């Protein structure tokens, strides 16, 4: 019985770590998209062709 509880606890810890990593990756990707968008806007405003 104790082994089942330990396994469940291990699985919960793994899932929490995966969720944490997923959140960090999503935030980093979002920040990258915003950065590229901001750079594109600045280039367009300066009259530099994007691409």
XYZ file of C-alpha atoms in Angstrom:
51
model
C 0.000 0.000 0.000
C 2.809 2.393 0.809
C 4.448 1.758 -2.571
C 1.321 2.916 -4.407
C 1.326 6.147 -2.403
C 5.029 6.678 -3.135
C 4.502 6.071 -6.843
C 1.583 8.499 -6.918
C 3.655 11.090 -5.122
C 6.534 10.592 -7.587
C 4.169 10.943 -10.539
C 2.688 14.104 -9.043
C 6.163 15.583 -8.596
C 7.082 14.742 -12.188
C 3.857 16.286 -13.493
C 4.432 19.453 -11.438
C 7.957 19.799 -12.829
C 6.693 19.266 -16.369
C 3.958 21.853 -15.840
C 6.489 24.324 -14.471
C 8.789 23.828 -17.448
C 5.867 24.184 -19.835
C 4.847 27.471 -18.256
C 8.404 28.810 -18.466
C 8.703 27.772 -22.123
C 5.352 29.388 -22.943
C 6.424 32.644 -21.297
C 9.758 32.631 -23.124
C 8.073 31.951 -26.452
C 5.563 34.722 -25.821
C 8.352 37.144 -24.935
C 10.205 36.205 -28.126
C 7.113 36.794 -30.259
C 6.549 40.199 -28.626
C 10.218 41.108 -29.170
C 10.089 40.196 -32.864
C 6.828 42.118 -33.257
C 8.284 45.196 -31.543
C 11.421 45.100 -33.698
C 9.253 44.794 -36.818
C 7.182 47.814 -35.780
C 10.277 49.913 -35.184
C 11.735 48.940 -38.560
C 8.475 49.744 -40.337
C 8.259 53.134 -38.625
C 11.817 53.905 -39.720
C 10.971 52.990 -43.287
C 13.195 49.913 -43.409
C 11.683 47.017 -45.317
C 11.135 43.959 -43.143
C 12.332 40.668 -44.490
